[in-house]
Amino acid sequence: MNEYDSDYLAQSLINYGLSAVDNPNNADIILINTCTVRAKPQQKALSMLGRISAIKKRRPELIFCIAGCLAQEMGVRLFERFPDLDLIMGPRDIGKFYEILDSLITGRKKVIITDTGSAPPDPVRCSGFFNGRISGNISIMVGCDNFCSYCIVPYVRGREISRFPDAILSEARNMISAGIKEITLLGQNVNSYFWNKETNFPSLLHKMGTLDGLYRVRFTTSHPKDMSDELIKCFGEKESILCPHIHLPFQAGSNRVLEKMRRGYTREKYMDLVYRLREVEPDIAITSDVMVGFPGESSSDFELTLDLIKKVQFDSLFSFKYSDRDGTLASKMDNKVDESEKVLRLGILQDLQKQITLGKNRSLEGKKMSVLVEGISRKGGYPNFSGRTASNKVVNFSCDSNMIGHLVNVEIKEGMNNSLKGEIIL
Ligand code: SAH
Ligand code: SF4
């Protein structure tokens, strides 16, 4: 979601007539978009702000801005720590950035704008910014109303609002005309997308399927408590451009912990969803988010998390150590788990998942898969190109640069920890 917001902000700068430089020391304006969902991204953002502040001390004419959830959370307190900031802007206000730029550039006034009630932004014209990219994101809703007990998102991103379907579709068309072939629809809980009786999330997916030139559609994140039969069925539809991959965060395997997290489902309900998804689409890749060390998580609760991971066999997992976020219910709970215990649990969990991911990747050896060629492989060297399967696995292989943006058939030769190696079948 922050990547989408960053693209939107970058596009606003371009629309204003500015262009990108490759070194912050040469920039006239620097905007840092931030996240505060856990302690770690918050620390990273603060140290980055410290580095930019040092540049601003050398070059006072630099316009120095912070956007995103940390800006929302800390608000005016950021001026105390970084008095040379020119703009503090919350994540709900990105639609106003273009207008604010005027007063920043011409008026040189300091601006603070942190309104969590702002309407979702209008689609921007994607003139150029997406050039060269194959995959893009569209936020279909903003905010969140779930108030999971550990989570700061509802406080910093405000109440949930779904965007007008025509705005989403016109944004998608703009992206497709700029060369995008794969779109990921974003929301904190896409399952609760609702515009009117005719347009809920599954019908929005069907509308995306009618767009000419779009090869693939994905979405993230879906919440297990709101997963409908109608959405599960979408994965079983033949000829659909919906990719067989779902990111379905489970957070914890113990019902006692899930209840304290206020997640609204049990481990049994979660595993039943996995069963039903695999029933309609046996090859569906399932990925998830999980946390260790939630307040009061005992070693037997943690064992239940490991047990769920073994039973479900996720394709991959994002795993985190719980961290207190100010203002949340969990931050006030007793029986906090020691940092050293959290580190230990995270290590055990990640070792387990590493084996499962490797096993899953190896089981694809010899299979022929359709891959969307995205560009030059990140690692450089040979094989020189990389793309992703419909199930969202990264594949490296050799091909010509004129294949970028095309779907090709690749035979998987080797499954590794984080990616696959393959050979193109002509
Ligand atoms: N809306 C998504 C999650 C968005 S936040 C959902 O409900 O699934 C992304 C992930 O960050 C969460 O899934 C959770 O695993 C993690 N997270 C959120 N708050 C956290 C906290 N206080 N400590 C550690 N991890 C956290
Ligand atoms: Fe946070 Fe829960 Fe909302 Fe996800 S659903 S953003 S975890 S409050």
CSV table of N, CA, C and O and ligand atoms in Angstrom, one decimal, residues 37-38 150-151 188 221 223 249 251 263 289-291 320-323 325, ligand 1:
chain,number,residue,atom,x,y,z
A,37,VAL,N,3.9,0.4,11.0
A,37,VAL,CA,3.2,-0.7,11.5
A,37,VAL,C,3.9,-1.5,12.5
A,37,VAL,O,3.3,-2.1,13.4
A,38,ARG,N,5.2,-1.5,12.5
A,38,ARG,CA,6.0,-2.2,13.5
A,38,ARG,C,7.1,-1.2,14.0
A,38,ARG,O,7.4,-0.2,13.3
A,150,TYR,N,-3.4,-5.4,18.2
A,150,TYR,CA,-2.0,-5.0,18.1
A,150,TYR,C,-1.7,-4.0,17.1
A,150,TYR,O,-0.6,-3.5,17.0
A,151,CYS,N,-2.7,-3.5,16.3
A,151,CYS,CA,-2.5,-2.9,15.0
A,151,CYS,C,-2.8,-1.4,15.1
A,151,CYS,O,-3.8,-0.9,15.5
A,188,GLN,N,-6.6,-3.1,3.1
A,188,GLN,CA,-6.3,-3.8,4.3
A,188,GLN,C,-7.2,-5.0,4.5
A,188,GLN,O,-6.8,-6.0,5.1
A,221,THR,N,-4.8,-7.3,0.9
A,221,THR,CA,-4.8,-8.5,1.7
A,221,THR,C,-6.2,-8.9,2.0
A,221,THR,O,-7.0,-8.0,2.2
A,223,HIS,N,-8.9,-10.8,4.5
A,223,HIS,CA,-9.0,-11.1,5.9
A,223,HIS,C,-9.8,-12.4,6.0
A,223,HIS,O,-10.9,-12.5,5.5
A,249,PRO,N,-3.4,-13.7,5.8
A,249,PRO,CA,-2.7,-13.7,7.1
A,249,PRO,C,-3.4,-14.4,8.2
A,249,PRO,O,-4.6,-14.2,8.3
A,251,GLN,N,-1.7,-14.9,11.4
A,251,GLN,CA,-1.2,-14.2,12.6
A,251,GLN,C,-0.8,-15.1,13.8
A,251,GLN,O,0.2,-14.9,14.4
A,263,ARG,N,-9.1,-11.1,16.1
A,263,ARG,CA,-9.0,-11.4,14.7
A,263,ARG,C,-10.4,-11.9,14.2
A,263,ARG,O,-10.6,-11.8,13.0
A,289,ASP,N,0.9,-14.0,6.8
A,289,ASP,CA,1.6,-13.2,7.8
A,289,ASP,C,1.4,-13.9,9.2
A,289,ASP,O,0.3,-14.3,9.5
A,290,VAL,N,2.5,-13.9,10.0
A,290,VAL,CA,2.4,-14.4,11.3
A,290,VAL,C,3.3,-13.6,12.2
A,290,VAL,O,4.2,-13.1,11.8
A,291,MET,N,2.9,-13.6,13.5
A,291,MET,CA,3.6,-12.9,14.5
A,291,MET,C,4.0,-13.8,15.6
A,291,MET,O,3.2,-14.7,16.0
A,320,PHE,N,7.0,-11.9,11.8
A,320,PHE,CA,7.4,-10.7,12.6
A,320,PHE,C,7.4,-11.0,14.0
A,320,PHE,O,6.7,-11.8,14.6
A,321,LYS,N,8.3,-10.2,14.8
A,321,LYS,CA,8.2,-10.2,16.2
A,321,LYS,C,7.2,-9.2,16.6
A,321,LYS,O,7.2,-8.0,16.0
A,322,TYR,N,6.3,-9.5,17.5
A,322,TYR,CA,5.3,-8.5,17.9
A,322,TYR,C,6.1,-7.3,18.5
A,322,TYR,O,7.0,-7.5,19.2
A,323,SER,N,5.6,-6.1,18.1
A,323,SER,CA,6.1,-4.9,18.8
A,323,SER,C,4.9,-4.0,19.3
A,323,SER,O,3.9,-3.9,18.5
A,325,ARG,N,2.6,-1.0,19.7
A,325,ARG,CA,2.4,0.3,19.0
A,325,ARG,C,1.5,1.2,19.9
A,325,ARG,O,0.5,0.7,20.5
B,1,SAH,N1,-4.5,-5.7,6.9
B,1,SAH,C1,-3.6,-6.8,6.9
B,1,SAH,C2,-2.4,-6.6,7.7
B,1,SAH,C3,-1.7,-5.3,7.5
B,1,SAH,S1,-0.3,-5.0,8.5
B,1,SAH,C4,-4.3,-8.0,7.6
B,1,SAH,O1,-5.2,-7.8,8.5
B,1,SAH,O2,-3.9,-9.1,7.4
B,1,SAH,C5,0.9,-6.2,7.9
B,1,SAH,C6,1.3,-7.2,8.9
B,1,SAH,O3,2.1,-6.6,9.9
B,1,SAH,C7,0.2,-7.9,9.7
B,1,SAH,O4,-0.3,-8.9,9.0
B,1,SAH,C8,0.9,-8.4,11.0
B,1,SAH,O5,1.5,-9.7,10.8
B,1,SAH,C9,2.1,-7.3,11.1
B,1,SAH,N2,1.9,-6.5,12.3
B,1,SAH,C10,0.9,-5.6,12.4
B,1,SAH,N3,1.0,-5.0,13.6
B,1,SAH,C11,2.1,-5.5,14.2
B,1,SAH,C12,2.7,-5.3,15.5
B,1,SAH,N4,2.2,-4.5,16.4
B,1,SAH,N5,3.8,-6.1,15.8
B,1,SAH,C13,4.3,-7.0,14.9
B,1,SAH,N6,3.7,-7.2,13.7
B,1,SAH,C14,2.6,-6.5,13.4
